[in-house]
mmCIF file of C-alpha atoms and ligand atoms in Angstrom:
data_model
loop_
_atom_site.group_PDB
_atom_site.id
_atom_site.type_symbol
_atom_site.label_atom_id
_atom_site.label_comp_id
_atom_site.label_asym_id
_atom_site.label_seq_id
_atom_site.Cartn_x
_atom_site.Cartn_y
_atom_site.Cartn_z
ATOM 1 C CA MET C 1230 -0.472 0.032 0.140
ATOM 2 C CA LYS C 1231 1.336 3.476 -0.943
ATOM 3 C CA VAL C 1232 -0.149 6.297 1.013
ATOM 4 C CA ILE C 1233 0.513 10.088 0.409
ATOM 5 C CA SER C 1234 0.522 12.641 3.481
ATOM 6 C CA ILE C 1235 -0.331 15.823 2.784
ATOM 7 C CA VAL C 1236 0.624 18.630 5.649
ATOM 8 C CA GLY C 1237 1.553 21.859 5.478
ATOM 9 C CA ALA C 1238 0.796 23.720 8.933
ATOM 10 C CA ARG C 1239 2.246 23.251 12.543
ATOM 11 C CA PRO C 1240 -0.561 21.235 13.777
ATOM 12 C CA GLN C 1241 -0.215 18.910 10.926
ATOM 13 C CA LEU C 1242 3.358 18.222 11.539
ATOM 14 C CA VAL C 1243 2.591 17.210 15.180
ATOM 15 C CA LYS C 1244 0.227 15.007 13.643
ATOM 16 C CA LEU C 1245 2.185 13.334 10.950
ATOM 17 C CA ALA C 1246 5.033 12.497 13.989
ATOM 18 C CA PRO C 1247 3.234 9.594 15.069
ATOM 19 C CA ILE C 1248 1.654 8.327 11.571
ATOM 20 C CA SER C 1249 5.145 8.704 10.256
ATOM 21 C CA ALA C 1250 6.309 5.974 13.054
ATOM 22 C CA ALA C 1251 3.797 3.909 12.517
ATOM 23 C CA PHE C 1252 4.227 3.362 9.247
ATOM 24 C CA ALA C 1253 7.980 3.008 9.363
ATOM 25 C CA GLY C 1254 7.223 -0.324 11.370
ATOM 26 C CA THR C 1255 5.270 -1.637 8.367
ATOM 27 C CA LYS C 1256 6.260 -2.531 4.822
ATOM 28 C CA HIS C 1257 3.792 0.331 3.238
ATOM 29 C CA GLU C 1258 5.437 3.278 1.422
ATOM 30 C CA HIS C 1259 4.664 6.499 2.928
ATOM 31 C CA VAL C 1260 5.496 9.532 0.873
ATOM 32 C CA ILE C 1261 5.274 13.099 2.817
ATOM 33 C CA VAL C 1262 4.326 16.001 0.662
ATOM 34 C CA HIS C 1263 4.547 19.427 2.346
ATOM 35 C CA THR C 1264 2.473 22.461 1.004
ATOM 36 C CA GLY C 1265 4.779 25.094 2.451
ATOM 37 C CA GLN C 1266 1.886 26.621 4.124
ATOM 38 C CA HIS C 1267 4.086 27.072 7.121
ATOM 39 C CA TYR C 1268 7.672 27.966 5.968
ATOM 40 C CA ASP C 1269 9.280 29.668 9.073
ATOM 41 C CA ALA C 1270 12.049 27.389 10.755
ATOM 42 C CA ASN C 1271 10.092 27.276 14.189
ATOM 43 C CA LEU C 1272 6.948 26.437 12.601
ATOM 44 C CA SER C 1273 8.502 23.621 10.390
ATOM 45 C CA ASP C 1274 11.515 22.546 10.135
ATOM 46 C CA VAL C 1275 12.098 21.970 14.230
ATOM 47 C CA PHE C 1276 9.115 19.435 14.177
ATOM 48 C CA PHE C 1277 10.630 17.346 11.662
ATOM 49 C CA ASP C 1278 14.074 17.410 13.391
ATOM 50 C CA GLY C 1279 12.488 17.204 16.984
ATOM 51 C CA LEU C 1280 10.273 14.401 16.228
ATOM 52 C CA GLY C 1281 11.899 12.510 14.073
ATOM 53 C CA ILE C 1282 9.884 12.773 11.130
ATOM 54 C CA PRO C 1283 11.797 12.135 7.815
ATOM 55 C CA ALA C 1284 12.092 15.024 5.454
ATOM 56 C CA PRO C 1285 9.302 15.607 3.175
ATOM 57 C CA ASP C 1286 9.643 13.707 -0.331
ATOM 58 C CA VAL C 1287 8.176 16.898 -1.921
ATOM 59 C CA HIS C 1288 7.906 20.287 -1.076
ATOM 60 C CA LEU C 1289 5.473 22.452 -2.674
ATOM 61 C CA GLY C 1290 6.948 25.897 -1.594
ATOM 62 C CA ILE C 1291 3.163 27.581 -1.569
ATOM 63 C CA GLY C 1292 3.828 30.010 1.702
ATOM 64 C CA SER C 1293 1.299 32.614 2.809
ATOM 65 C CA GLY C 1294 -1.166 34.333 1.084
ATOM 66 C CA SER C 1295 -5.309 34.804 0.872
ATOM 67 C CA HIS C 1296 -7.546 31.917 1.500
ATOM 68 C CA GLY C 1297 -7.933 31.419 -2.204
ATOM 69 C CA VAL C 1298 -4.676 32.121 -3.267
ATOM 70 C CA GLN C 1299 -2.904 29.607 -0.918
ATOM 71 C CA THR C 1300 -5.985 26.998 -1.147
ATOM 72 C CA GLY C 1301 -5.573 27.278 -5.165
ATOM 73 C CA SER C 1302 -1.845 27.359 -5.217
ATOM 74 C CA VAL C 1303 -1.701 23.758 -3.256
ATOM 75 C CA LEU C 1304 -4.096 22.461 -5.843
ATOM 76 C CA ALA C 1305 -2.481 23.536 -8.479
ATOM 77 C CA ALA C 1306 0.904 22.290 -7.323
ATOM 78 C CA LEU C 1307 -0.485 18.733 -6.217
ATOM 79 C CA ASP C 1308 -1.886 17.446 -9.768
ATOM 80 C CA PRO C 1309 1.446 16.371 -10.730
ATOM 81 C CA VAL C 1310 2.697 15.106 -7.655
ATOM 82 C CA LEU C 1311 -0.626 12.686 -7.393
ATOM 83 C CA GLU C 1312 -0.499 11.715 -10.979
ATOM 84 C CA ARG C 1313 3.024 10.746 -10.636
ATOM 85 C CA GLU C 1314 2.853 9.179 -7.383
ATOM 86 C CA LYS C 1315 -0.370 7.235 -8.144
ATOM 87 C CA PRO C 1316 -0.939 6.218 -4.337
ATOM 88 C CA ASP C 1317 -3.374 4.059 -2.976
ATOM 89 C CA TRP C 1318 -4.610 6.462 -0.325
ATOM 90 C CA VAL C 1319 -4.217 10.036 0.187
ATOM 91 C CA LEU C 1320 -4.151 11.249 3.744
ATOM 92 C CA VAL C 1321 -5.301 14.873 4.903
ATOM 93 C CA TYR C 1322 -4.610 16.221 8.381
ATOM 94 C CA GLY C 1323 -6.985 18.420 10.403
ATOM 95 C CA ASP C 1324 -8.787 21.600 9.043
ATOM 96 C CA THR C 1325 -6.215 23.963 7.775
ATOM 97 C CA ASN C 1326 -6.273 25.513 3.632
ATOM 98 C CA SER C 1327 -3.477 22.538 3.369
ATOM 99 C CA THR C 1328 -6.214 20.015 4.306
ATOM 100 C CA ILE C 1329 -9.123 21.514 1.813
ATOM 101 C CA ALA C 1330 -6.662 21.650 -0.927
ATOM 102 C CA GLY C 1331 -5.073 17.976 -0.356
ATOM 103 C CA ALA C 1332 -8.333 16.332 -0.249
ATOM 104 C CA LEU C 1333 -9.754 18.432 -3.116
ATOM 105 C CA SER C 1334 -6.909 17.682 -5.620
ATOM 106 C CA ALA C 1335 -7.212 13.815 -4.867
ATOM 107 C CA VAL C 1336 -10.874 13.536 -4.977
ATOM 108 C CA LYS C 1337 -10.987 15.392 -8.759
ATOM 109 C CA MET C 1338 -8.269 12.949 -9.623
ATOM 110 C CA HIS C 1339 -10.555 9.730 -8.421
ATOM 111 C CA LEU C 1340 -7.720 8.884 -5.732
ATOM 112 C CA PRO C 1341 -9.451 7.460 -2.194
ATOM 113 C CA VAL C 1342 -8.944 10.492 0.423
ATOM 114 C CA ALA C 1343 -8.904 9.746 3.876
ATOM 115 C CA HIS C 1344 -9.492 12.623 6.641
ATOM 116 C CA LEU C 1345 -7.375 12.252 9.989
ATOM 117 C CA GLU C 1346 -9.395 14.247 12.726
ATOM 118 C CA ALA C 1347 -12.563 14.153 10.543
ATOM 119 C CA GLY C 1348 -15.905 14.995 12.485
ATOM 120 C CA LEU C 1349 -14.918 18.066 14.628
ATOM 121 C CA ARG C 1350 -17.182 21.180 14.539
ATOM 122 C CA SER C 1351 -17.387 24.239 16.012
ATOM 123 C CA PHE C 1352 -20.865 25.196 13.990
ATOM 124 C CA ASN C 1353 -18.925 28.818 13.957
ATOM 125 C CA ARG C 1354 -18.849 29.826 10.178
ATOM 126 C CA ARG C 1355 -16.631 32.544 10.623
ATOM 127 C CA MET C 1356 -13.799 30.169 11.278
ATOM 128 C CA PRO C 1357 -11.787 29.096 8.048
ATOM 129 C CA GLU C 1358 -11.269 25.897 9.848
ATOM 130 C CA GLU C 1359 -14.975 25.154 9.887
ATOM 131 C CA HIS C 1360 -15.367 25.317 6.275
ATOM 132 C CA ASN C 1361 -12.089 23.508 5.566
ATOM 133 C CA ARG C 1362 -13.266 20.363 7.825
ATOM 134 C CA VAL C 1363 -16.814 20.381 6.818
ATOM 135 C CA LEU C 1364 -15.681 20.560 3.048
ATOM 136 C CA THR C 1365 -13.163 17.792 3.352
ATOM 137 C CA ASP C 1366 -15.012 15.268 5.497
ATOM 138 C CA HIS C 1367 -17.694 15.561 2.768
ATOM 139 C CA CYS C 1368 -15.472 14.866 -0.355
ATOM 140 C CA ALA C 1369 -13.507 12.442 1.569
ATOM 141 C CA ASP C 1370 -14.086 8.578 1.328
ATOM 142 C CA LEU C 1371 -12.860 7.601 4.717
ATOM 143 C CA LEU C 1372 -13.305 9.999 7.782
ATOM 144 C CA LEU C 1373 -11.097 8.942 10.765
ATOM 145 C CA ALA C 1374 -12.679 10.338 13.784
ATOM 146 C CA PRO C 1375 -10.916 11.271 16.965
ATOM 147 C CA THR C 1376 -13.779 10.975 19.578
ATOM 148 C CA ASP C 1377 -17.297 9.513 19.961
ATOM 149 C CA GLU C 1378 -18.432 13.415 19.572
ATOM 150 C CA ALA C 1379 -16.812 13.789 16.290
ATOM 151 C CA MET C 1380 -18.285 10.227 15.301
ATOM 152 C CA ARG C 1381 -21.928 11.661 16.185
ATOM 153 C CA HIS C 1382 -21.448 14.839 14.261
ATOM 154 C CA LEU C 1383 -20.445 12.673 10.884
ATOM 155 C CA ALA C 1384 -23.762 10.132 11.543
ATOM 156 C CA ALA C 1385 -25.762 13.823 11.841
ATOM 157 C CA GLU C 1386 -24.380 14.825 8.594
ATOM 158 C CA GLY C 1387 -25.054 11.305 6.807
ATOM 159 C CA LEU C 1388 -21.723 10.258 6.742
ATOM 160 C CA ALA C 1389 -21.861 7.115 9.347
ATOM 161 C CA GLU C 1390 -20.961 4.679 6.569
ATOM 162 C CA ARG C 1391 -17.539 6.262 5.853
ATOM 163 C CA SER C 1392 -16.518 6.823 9.242
ATOM 164 C CA GLU C 1393 -14.495 5.031 11.569
ATOM 165 C CA LEU C 1394 -13.128 5.748 15.538
ATOM 166 C CA ALA C 1395 -9.469 5.831 15.243
ATOM 167 C CA GLY C 1396 -8.572 7.562 18.531
ATOM 168 C CA ASP C 1397 -6.614 10.811 18.419
ATOM 169 C CA VAL C 1398 -2.933 10.389 17.162
ATOM 170 C CA MET C 1399 -2.055 13.492 19.324
ATOM 171 C CA VAL C 1400 -2.388 11.236 22.259
ATOM 172 C CA ASP C 1401 0.274 9.160 20.971
ATOM 173 C CA ILE C 1402 2.966 11.871 20.524
ATOM 174 C CA CYS C 1403 2.168 14.026 23.654
ATOM 175 C CA LEU C 1404 2.256 11.049 25.996
ATOM 176 C CA ARG C 1405 5.251 10.073 24.380
ATOM 177 C CA ILE C 1406 7.019 13.417 24.408
ATOM 178 C CA ARG C 1407 5.465 13.747 28.180
ATOM 179 C CA ASP C 1408 7.638 10.946 29.262
ATOM 180 C CA GLY C 1409 10.935 11.937 27.277
ATOM 181 C CA VAL C 1410 10.579 15.556 29.306
ATOM 182 C CA ALA C 1411 9.987 13.496 32.381
ATOM 183 C CA ALA C 1412 12.998 11.210 31.680
ATOM 184 C CA GLY C 1413 15.478 14.257 30.906
ATOM 185 C CA ALA C 1414 15.709 13.486 27.149
ATOM 186 C CA HIS C 1415 14.966 17.072 26.175
ATOM 187 C CA PRO C 1416 16.515 20.504 26.708
ATOM 188 C CA ALA C 1417 14.651 22.780 28.973
ATOM 189 C CA PRO C 1418 12.575 25.208 26.771
ATOM 190 C CA ALA C 1419 13.603 28.740 25.991
ATOM 191 C CA LEU C 1420 10.953 30.635 27.653
ATOM 192 C CA PRO C 1421 10.393 34.380 27.410
ATOM 193 C CA GLU C 1422 12.949 36.413 29.121
ATOM 194 C CA GLY C 1423 11.263 37.567 32.469
ATOM 195 C CA ILE C 1424 9.597 34.148 33.138
ATOM 196 C CA ASP C 1425 10.898 31.800 35.700
ATOM 197 C CA ALA C 1426 9.804 28.199 35.189
ATOM 198 C CA ALA C 1427 10.542 27.615 38.908
ATOM 199 C CA LYS C 1428 7.890 30.032 39.957
ATOM 200 C CA PRO C 1429 4.142 29.904 39.027
ATOM 201 C CA PHE C 1430 3.415 31.478 35.394
ATOM 202 C CA LEU C 1431 0.711 30.907 32.620
ATOM 203 C CA LEU C 1432 1.268 29.943 29.176
ATOM 204 C CA ALA C 1433 -0.564 31.452 26.415
ATOM 205 C CA THR C 1434 -0.802 31.633 22.697
ATOM 206 C CA LEU C 1435 -3.145 33.841 20.540
ATOM 207 C CA HIS C 1436 -3.426 33.296 16.416
ATOM 208 C CA ARG C 1437 -6.974 32.951 15.618
ATOM 209 C CA PRO C 1438 -7.692 35.686 13.131
ATOM 210 C CA ASP C 1439 -11.059 36.395 15.400
ATOM 211 C CA ASN C 1440 -8.857 37.294 18.252
ATOM 212 C CA THR C 1441 -5.808 38.884 16.264
ATOM 213 C CA ASP C 1442 -7.279 40.909 13.070
ATOM 214 C CA ASP C 1443 -9.232 43.597 14.733
ATOM 215 C CA PRO C 1444 -6.849 45.903 16.658
ATOM 216 C CA GLU C 1445 -9.300 47.055 18.825
ATOM 217 C CA ARG C 1446 -10.195 43.234 20.070
ATOM 218 C CA LEU C 1447 -6.538 42.258 19.822
ATOM 219 C CA ALA C 1448 -5.567 45.475 22.050
ATOM 220 C CA ALA C 1449 -8.222 44.622 24.897
ATOM 221 C CA ILE C 1450 -7.337 41.049 25.210
ATOM 222 C CA ILE C 1451 -3.535 41.866 25.673
ATOM 223 C CA ASP C 1452 -4.664 44.557 27.953
ATOM 224 C CA SER C 1453 -6.731 41.610 29.948
ATOM 225 C CA LEU C 1454 -3.245 39.469 30.037
ATOM 226 C CA ALA C 1455 -1.034 42.251 30.770
ATOM 227 C CA ALA C 1456 -3.259 42.886 34.292
ATOM 228 C CA LEU C 1457 -3.212 39.209 35.350
ATOM 229 C CA PRO C 1458 -1.672 38.891 39.130
ATOM 230 C CA LEU C 1459 1.416 36.267 37.620
ATOM 231 C CA PRO C 1460 3.467 36.375 34.605
ATOM 232 C CA VAL C 1461 2.081 35.321 31.252
ATOM 233 C CA ALA C 1462 4.592 33.460 28.782
ATOM 234 C CA LEU C 1463 3.122 34.541 25.561
ATOM 235 C CA LEU C 1464 4.515 32.470 22.599
ATOM 236 C CA ALA C 1465 3.670 34.480 19.706
ATOM 237 C CA HIS C 1466 2.540 33.240 16.364
ATOM 238 C CA PRO C 1467 4.048 35.340 13.545
ATOM 239 C CA ARG C 1468 0.359 36.081 12.723
ATOM 240 C CA LEU C 1469 0.053 37.841 16.178
ATOM 241 C CA VAL C 1470 3.563 39.311 15.811
ATOM 242 C CA ALA C 1471 2.329 40.856 12.423
ATOM 243 C CA ARG C 1472 -1.206 41.991 13.060
ATOM 244 C CA ALA C 1473 0.304 43.808 16.394
ATOM 245 C CA GLU C 1474 3.162 45.263 14.527
ATOM 246 C CA ALA C 1475 0.803 46.598 11.714
ATOM 247 C CA HIS C 1476 -1.473 48.322 14.381
ATOM 248 C CA GLY C 1477 0.937 49.524 16.569
ATOM 249 C CA ILE C 1478 0.167 46.928 19.688
ATOM 250 C CA GLU C 1479 2.666 46.582 22.318
ATOM 251 C CA LEU C 1480 2.528 42.805 23.374
ATOM 252 C CA GLY C 1481 5.538 42.810 25.965
ATOM 253 C CA ARG C 1482 3.521 44.904 28.826
ATOM 254 C CA GLY C 1483 2.681 44.399 32.333
ATOM 255 C CA SER C 1484 2.838 40.682 32.980
ATOM 256 C CA VAL C 1485 3.082 39.662 29.524
ATOM 257 C CA HIS C 1486 6.767 38.517 28.233
ATOM 258 C CA VAL C 1487 6.894 37.666 24.411
ATOM 259 C CA GLY C 1488 8.613 34.675 23.161
ATOM 260 C CA GLU C 1489 8.962 32.972 20.021
ATOM 261 C CA PRO C 1490 7.096 29.622 19.223
ATOM 262 C CA LEU C 1491 8.543 26.631 20.515
ATOM 263 C CA PRO C 1492 9.541 23.243 19.096
ATOM 264 C CA TYR C 1493 7.185 20.652 20.184
ATOM 265 C CA ALA C 1494 9.181 19.005 23.404
ATOM 266 C CA GLY C 1495 9.559 22.709 24.476
ATOM 267 C CA LEU C 1496 5.858 23.155 24.295
ATOM 268 C CA ILE C 1497 5.168 20.099 26.265
ATOM 269 C CA ALA C 1498 8.059 21.110 29.061
ATOM 270 C CA ALA C 1499 6.714 24.590 29.080
ATOM 271 C CA VAL C 1500 2.952 23.522 29.484
ATOM 272 C CA LEU C 1501 4.188 20.985 32.851
ATOM 273 C CA ALA C 1502 6.284 23.786 34.055
ATOM 274 C CA SER C 1503 3.184 26.497 34.090
ATOM 275 C CA SER C 1504 0.291 26.640 36.492
ATOM 276 C CA GLY C 1505 -2.228 26.861 33.626
ATOM 277 C CA VAL C 1506 -2.663 27.785 30.076
ATOM 278 C CA VAL C 1507 -4.796 30.799 28.210
ATOM 279 C CA THR C 1508 -4.846 30.142 24.346
ATOM 280 C CA ASP C 1509 -6.896 30.178 21.247
ATOM 281 C CA SER C 1510 -5.153 26.950 19.842
ATOM 282 C CA GLY C 1511 -7.194 23.748 19.348
ATOM 283 C CA GLY C 1512 -4.079 21.233 19.902
ATOM 284 C CA LEU C 1513 -3.041 23.193 23.105
ATOM 285 C CA GLN C 1514 -6.228 22.766 24.976
ATOM 286 C CA LYS C 1515 -6.088 19.209 23.985
ATOM 287 C CA GLU C 1516 -2.195 18.961 25.182
ATOM 288 C CA ALA C 1517 -2.942 20.873 28.493
ATOM 289 C CA PHE C 1518 -5.912 18.514 29.470
ATOM 290 C CA LEU C 1519 -3.562 15.706 28.708
ATOM 291 C CA LEU C 1520 -0.774 17.310 30.740
ATOM 292 C CA LYS C 1521 -3.479 17.993 33.333
ATOM 293 C CA ARG C 1522 -2.985 21.682 33.366
ATOM 294 C CA ILE C 1523 -5.916 23.838 33.458
ATOM 295 C CA THR C 1524 -7.025 25.862 30.613
ATOM 296 C CA THR C 1525 -8.686 29.333 29.520
ATOM 297 C CA THR C 1526 -9.844 29.441 26.280
ATOM 298 C CA ILE C 1527 -10.458 32.786 24.397
ATOM 299 C CA ARG C 1528 -13.101 31.880 22.115
ATOM 300 C CA PRO C 1529 -16.850 31.212 22.307
ATOM 301 C CA GLU C 1530 -17.048 27.621 21.481
ATOM 302 C CA THR C 1531 -14.496 24.748 21.269
ATOM 303 C CA GLU C 1532 -14.271 21.363 19.004
ATOM 304 C CA TRP C 1533 -12.791 19.677 21.883
ATOM 305 C CA VAL C 1534 -15.808 19.834 23.905
ATOM 306 C CA GLU C 1535 -14.733 16.958 26.210
ATOM 307 C CA THR C 1536 -12.070 19.406 28.089
ATOM 308 C CA VAL C 1537 -14.994 21.606 28.873
ATOM 309 C CA ARG C 1538 -16.974 18.822 29.827
ATOM 310 C CA THR C 1539 -14.654 17.249 32.239
ATOM 311 C CA GLY C 1540 -13.914 20.727 33.820
ATOM 312 C CA TRP C 1541 -10.338 21.210 32.664
ATOM 313 C CA ASN C 1542 -11.117 23.902 29.872
ATOM 314 C CA ILE C 1543 -13.274 27.163 30.561
ATOM 315 C CA LEU C 1544 -14.338 29.200 27.691
ATOM 316 C CA VAL C 1545 -13.905 33.013 27.893
ATOM 317 C CA PRO C 1546 -14.894 34.395 24.584
ATOM 318 C CA ASP C 1547 -14.245 38.320 25.717
ATOM 319 C CA PRO C 1548 -11.849 38.316 28.786
ATOM 320 C CA HIS C 1549 -11.827 42.281 28.465
ATOM 321 C CA THR C 1550 -15.664 42.463 29.474
ATOM 322 C CA MET C 1551 -14.945 40.343 32.767
ATOM 323 C CA ASP C 1552 -14.620 42.174 36.135
ATOM 324 C CA PRO C 1553 -10.776 42.162 36.452
ATOM 325 C CA ALA C 1554 -10.702 39.873 39.584
ATOM 326 C CA ALA C 1555 -13.192 37.347 38.538
ATOM 327 C CA TRP C 1556 -11.000 37.007 35.133
ATOM 328 C CA ALA C 1557 -8.012 36.394 37.483
ATOM 329 C CA ALA C 1558 -9.800 34.151 39.645
ATOM 330 C CA THR C 1559 -10.798 31.971 36.336
ATOM 331 C CA VAL C 1560 -7.278 31.475 34.856
ATOM 332 C CA THR C 1561 -5.486 30.815 38.210
ATOM 333 C CA ARG C 1562 -8.534 28.188 39.395
ATOM 334 C CA ALA C 1563 -7.826 24.938 40.643
ATOM 335 C CA ALA C 1564 -7.834 22.005 38.722
ATOM 336 C CA PRO C 1565 -10.846 19.609 38.905
ATOM 337 C CA ALA C 1566 -10.350 16.571 41.225
ATOM 338 C CA ALA C 1567 -12.558 13.819 39.189
ATOM 339 C CA ASP C 1568 -10.270 11.832 36.780
ATOM 340 C CA PRO C 1569 -11.211 13.060 33.295
ATOM 341 C CA GLY C 1570 -10.778 9.517 31.610
ATOM 342 C CA THR C 1571 -9.735 8.988 28.045
ATOM 343 C CA PRO C 1572 -11.966 10.621 25.693
ATOM 344 C CA TYR C 1573 -9.316 10.965 23.003
ATOM 345 C CA GLY C 1574 -7.978 7.218 23.177
ATOM 346 C CA ASP C 1575 -5.260 5.322 24.580
ATOM 347 C CA GLY C 1576 -2.274 6.489 22.382
ATOM 348 C CA HIS C 1577 -2.327 3.800 19.992
ATOM 349 C CA ALA C 1578 -4.364 6.016 17.297
ATOM 350 C CA ALA C 1579 -1.682 5.950 14.707
ATOM 351 C CA GLU C 1580 -1.586 2.140 14.655
ATOM 352 C CA ASN C 1581 -5.441 2.255 14.375
ATOM 353 C CA VAL C 1582 -5.416 4.897 11.345
ATOM 354 C CA VAL C 1583 -2.896 2.230 9.405
ATOM 355 C CA ARG C 1584 -5.032 -0.823 10.194
ATOM 356 C CA ILE C 1585 -8.135 1.055 9.290
ATOM 357 C CA LEU C 1586 -6.262 1.816 5.942
ATOM 358 C CA GLU C 1587 -5.001 -1.493 5.142
ATOM 359 C CA GLU C 1588 -8.485 -2.901 5.943
ATOM 360 C CA TRP C 1589 -10.912 -0.417 4.208
ATOM 361 C CA LYS C 1590 -12.709 -1.654 1.405
ATOM 362 C CA GLY C 1591 -14.988 1.083 0.727
ATOM 363 C CA GLY C 1592 -12.586 3.828 -0.464
ATOM 364 C CA SER C 1593 -11.725 3.805 -3.786
ATOM 365 C CA GLN C 1594 -14.985 1.902 -4.681
ATOM 366 C CA GLN C 1595 -17.126 4.603 -3.260
ATOM 367 C CA ALA C 1596 -19.183 7.059 -5.294
HETATM 368 C C1 UD1 O 2115 -2.981 28.017 9.946
HETATM 369 C C2 UD1 O 2115 -3.981 27.304 9.906
HETATM 370 C C3 UD1 O 2115 -4.825 27.080 11.470
HETATM 371 C C4 UD1 O 2115 -4.149 26.717 12.101
HETATM 372 C C5 UD1 O 2115 -2.534 27.307 12.171
HETATM 373 C C6 UD1 O 2115 -1.776 26.735 13.099
HETATM 374 C C7 UD1 O 2115 -5.887 28.154 8.010
HETATM 375 C C8 UD1 O 2115 -6.711 28.889 7.289
HETATM 376 N N1 UD1 O 2115 -5.440 28.305 9.166
HETATM 377 O O1 UD1 O 2115 -3.228 29.457 10.554
HETATM 378 O O2 UD1 O 2115 -6.147 26.395 11.375
HETATM 379 O O3 UD1 O 2115 -4.250 26.523 13.576
HETATM 380 O O4 UD1 O 2115 -2.188 27.444 10.764
HETATM 381 O O5 UD1 O 2115 -0.236 27.583 13.321
HETATM 382 O O6 UD1 O 2115 -5.101 27.075 7.226
HETATM 383 N N2 UD1 O 2115 3.507 33.464 8.788
HETATM 384 C C9 UD1 O 2115 4.842 33.308 9.014
HETATM 385 N N3 UD1 O 2115 5.347 32.398 8.952
HETATM 386 C C10 UD1 O 2115 5.101 31.069 8.696
HETATM 387 C C11 UD1 O 2115 3.713 31.184 8.700
HETATM 388 C C12 UD1 O 2115 2.797 32.229 8.544
HETATM 389 O O7 UD1 O 2115 5.164 34.528 9.343
HETATM 390 O O8 UD1 O 2115 6.006 30.416 8.063
HETATM 391 C C13 UD1 O 2115 2.641 34.496 9.058
HETATM 392 C C14 UD1 O 2115 2.227 35.206 7.794
HETATM 393 O O9 UD1 O 2115 2.164 36.552 7.999
HETATM 394 C C15 UD1 O 2115 0.638 34.675 7.338
HETATM 395 C C16 UD1 O 2115 0.198 34.364 8.450
HETATM 396 O O10 UD1 O 2115 1.263 34.089 9.559
HETATM 397 O O11 UD1 O 2115 0.100 35.536 6.545
HETATM 398 C C17 UD1 O 2115 -0.806 33.495 8.311
HETATM 399 O O12 UD1 O 2115 -0.418 32.617 8.274
HETATM 400 P P1 UD1 O 2115 -1.402 30.920 7.574
HETATM 401 O O13 UD1 O 2115 -0.539 29.668 7.201
HETATM 402 O O14 UD1 O 2115 -2.195 31.854 6.545
HETATM 403 O O15 UD1 O 2115 -2.572 30.951 8.610
HETATM 404 P P2 UD1 O 2115 -1.883 30.766 10.396
HETATM 405 O O16 UD1 O 2115 -2.940 31.907 11.009
HETATM 406 O O17 UD1 O 2115 -0.818 30.279 10.428
#
C-alpha cells in the first residue's frame, strides 16, 4: 500500500509524527508532501528534526497568501505530484487550507482520500477551519474520527458509513514526549525573558483571526493578559506578531512576556512547568488536558468539548468584558478533582489509522 500524507501547517506536523512512526514499522510506502503553508523554521523544520519525522519527499513551497491564493496554489501544485505517485490513499490532516486543497485535488483525480481528525465541529462558520473541515469530510472517502463526539457529528451529516473511530493521534505523540521530558531527554524550553520556570506562570498563545485581526479586540485581550497577577509567557505566532506590529500594539507589557513559538518538546515541557494555559489554539487545549493543566480558552466555542465537560477547560470569549478579579480567579482556578478519563483514546491511534487504511474496502470503490 502506498499512502501520501499531505501536510503544511504546524499542527499537521505534530499529527504526522506518530503516523510516520506507525508506517515505519510496516512494509507500506509512506510519502510525505509538505505544501509549504508554514515555512518559518520554528513552525516547520523544528518539528521534523525534533519529532524524528523523515524530511518531506516533496515540498511545494506555497507560502502565505489569502485563502483563495493559498488554497488554489496548493491545489494546482498537487496535480502533477498525485499524477506521478498514484497512491492507494491520500491522507489529509485536520482543518487548514492545506487540508481542503489536498482533499479536493485527490478526489478530482479519483484517488481515495482519508481525513484524519474528521468530524470536529465548532458550528462557527466565521472560522476558516470550519469550512475546511466540513468540506473535507464531505468529499473524503474515509473519515478517521478522533472521538465519539466526532463520530456523532459525522452520523448527523449522513456520513456514518464512511466513518471509523481511530482515536486521537495527538495523544500518541503528546504522551511519548511527556515521558521523554520526565526522563530528561529534552533540553529545557527557551521561555520568554522574564519568566522563571521555577515560579508560577501562565502559558499563553493567540493566533485565531477572530482574536488577532481586529486591532481593538486584540489590544483589549492583551490588556486583559497584561493585568493578570502572575507572569504570562506569550509564545507569539507570526500572525499575532504581524497584526500587532501593523496596528502598533505592544505585546510585551504588564505581566506579559513575549517569546517565540517553541518546538514540540519545548512546548510540552513549558505546559508542564506552567500553572495553567490561556489560548485560542485547538491543539494546546488538548495538550494541556492530557498533561493535566487547566486551560482558559479565548473563544466562544471549542471543537474539543470533552475538555470543557470534564471541567479542565473554560471558555471565556471576551476576557476584557469580565470583572478583572473574576478573570484572574478564572485563569488561576484549582484543577478539578475528578478523573477526566480518556476521551481521546489510549495513545495508539496512529496504529489504528494504519490498520483501518489496510482493511478499508469502501475507499476507492465509493461513489
Ligand atoms: C494556520 C491554519 C490554522 C492553524 C494554524 C496553526 C488555515 C486557514 N489556518 O493558521 O487552522 O491553527 O495554521 O499555526 O489554514 N506566517 C509566517 N511564517 C510562516 C507561516 C505564516 O510569518 O511560516 C505568517 C504570515 O504573515 C501569514 C500568517 O502568518 O500571512 C498566517 O499564516 P497562515 O498559514 O495563512 O495561517 P495561520 O494563522 O498560521
